[in-house]
mmCIF file of C-alpha atoms in Angstrom:
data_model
loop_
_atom_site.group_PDB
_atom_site.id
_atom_site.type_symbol
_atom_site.label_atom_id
_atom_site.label_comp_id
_atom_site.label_asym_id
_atom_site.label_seq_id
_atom_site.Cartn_x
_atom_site.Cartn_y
_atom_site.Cartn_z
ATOM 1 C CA UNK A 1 -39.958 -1.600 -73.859
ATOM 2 C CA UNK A 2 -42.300 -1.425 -70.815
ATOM 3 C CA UNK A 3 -45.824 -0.714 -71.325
ATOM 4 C CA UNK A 4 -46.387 -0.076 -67.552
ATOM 5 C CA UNK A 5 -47.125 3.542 -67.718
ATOM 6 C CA UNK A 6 -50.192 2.556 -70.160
ATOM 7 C CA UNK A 7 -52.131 0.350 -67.910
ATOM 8 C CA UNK A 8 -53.068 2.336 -65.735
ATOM 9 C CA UNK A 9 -55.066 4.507 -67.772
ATOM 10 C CA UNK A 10 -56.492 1.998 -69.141
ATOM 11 C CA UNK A 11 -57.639 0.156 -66.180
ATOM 12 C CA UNK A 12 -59.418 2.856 -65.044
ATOM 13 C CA UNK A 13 -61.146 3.597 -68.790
ATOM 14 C CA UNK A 14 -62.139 -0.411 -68.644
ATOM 15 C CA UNK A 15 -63.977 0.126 -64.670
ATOM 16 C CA UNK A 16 -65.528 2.919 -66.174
ATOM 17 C CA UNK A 17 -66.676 1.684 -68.871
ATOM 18 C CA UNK A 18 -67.827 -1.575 -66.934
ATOM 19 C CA UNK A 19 -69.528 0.688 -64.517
ATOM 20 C CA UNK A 20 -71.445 2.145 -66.953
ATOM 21 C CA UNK A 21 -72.758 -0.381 -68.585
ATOM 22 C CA UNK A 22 -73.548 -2.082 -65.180
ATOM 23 C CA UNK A 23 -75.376 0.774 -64.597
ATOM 24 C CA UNK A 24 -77.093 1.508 -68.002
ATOM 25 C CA UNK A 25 -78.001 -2.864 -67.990
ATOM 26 C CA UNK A 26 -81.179 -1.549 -65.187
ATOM 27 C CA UNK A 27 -82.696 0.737 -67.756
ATOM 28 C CA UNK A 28 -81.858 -0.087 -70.999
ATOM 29 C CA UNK A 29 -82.785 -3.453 -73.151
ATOM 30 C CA UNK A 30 -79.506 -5.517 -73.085
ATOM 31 C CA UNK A 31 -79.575 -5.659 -76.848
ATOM 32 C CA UNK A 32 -80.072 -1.640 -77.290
ATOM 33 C CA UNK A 33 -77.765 0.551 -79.859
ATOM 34 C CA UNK A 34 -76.161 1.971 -76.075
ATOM 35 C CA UNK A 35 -75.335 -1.522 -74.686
ATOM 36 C CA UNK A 36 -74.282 -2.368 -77.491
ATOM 37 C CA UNK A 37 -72.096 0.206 -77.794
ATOM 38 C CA UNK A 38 -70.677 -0.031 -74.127
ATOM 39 C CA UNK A 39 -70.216 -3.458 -74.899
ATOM 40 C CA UNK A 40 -68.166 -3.382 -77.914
ATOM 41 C CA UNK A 41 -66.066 -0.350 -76.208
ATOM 42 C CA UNK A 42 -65.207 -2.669 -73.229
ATOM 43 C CA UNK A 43 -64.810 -5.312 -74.950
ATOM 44 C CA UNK A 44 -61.715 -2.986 -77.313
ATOM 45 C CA UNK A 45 -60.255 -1.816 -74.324
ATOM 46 C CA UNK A 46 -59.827 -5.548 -72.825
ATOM 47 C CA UNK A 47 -57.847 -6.441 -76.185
ATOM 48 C CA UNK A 48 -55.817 -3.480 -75.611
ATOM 49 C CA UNK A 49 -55.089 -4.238 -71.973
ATOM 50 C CA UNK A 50 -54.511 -8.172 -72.694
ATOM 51 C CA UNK A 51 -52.098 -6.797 -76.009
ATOM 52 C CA UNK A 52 -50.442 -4.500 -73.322
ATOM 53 C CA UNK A 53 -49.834 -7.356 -70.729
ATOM 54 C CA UNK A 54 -48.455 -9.658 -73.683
ATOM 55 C CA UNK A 55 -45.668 -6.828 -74.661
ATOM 56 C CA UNK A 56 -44.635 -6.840 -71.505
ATOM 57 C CA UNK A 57 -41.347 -8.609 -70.005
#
């Protein structure tokens, strides 16, 4: 079964996400509870996307 339709999404949720913490890198400490945060959310959402791209034919 395709996971096509799921990508999407979820490369937009992963630029935001990078954006954000991009963004949030010029005022907060890179080892703050927020990047940290960001970071660990970006960092699920690129296993998700590499799962997806593995289930796929």
């Amino acid at each position: 079964m395709s996971n096509a339709h799921l990508v999407c999404p979820l490369s937009r949720s992963i630029e935001d996400v990078r954006m954000e913490l991009n963004d949030s890198a010029t005022v907060y400490s890179l080892n703050s509870p927020h990047m940290l945060r960001l970071s660990r959310k970006l960092d699920s959402l690129l296993n998700q996307y590499e799962n997806l791209s593995n289930t796929q034919t």
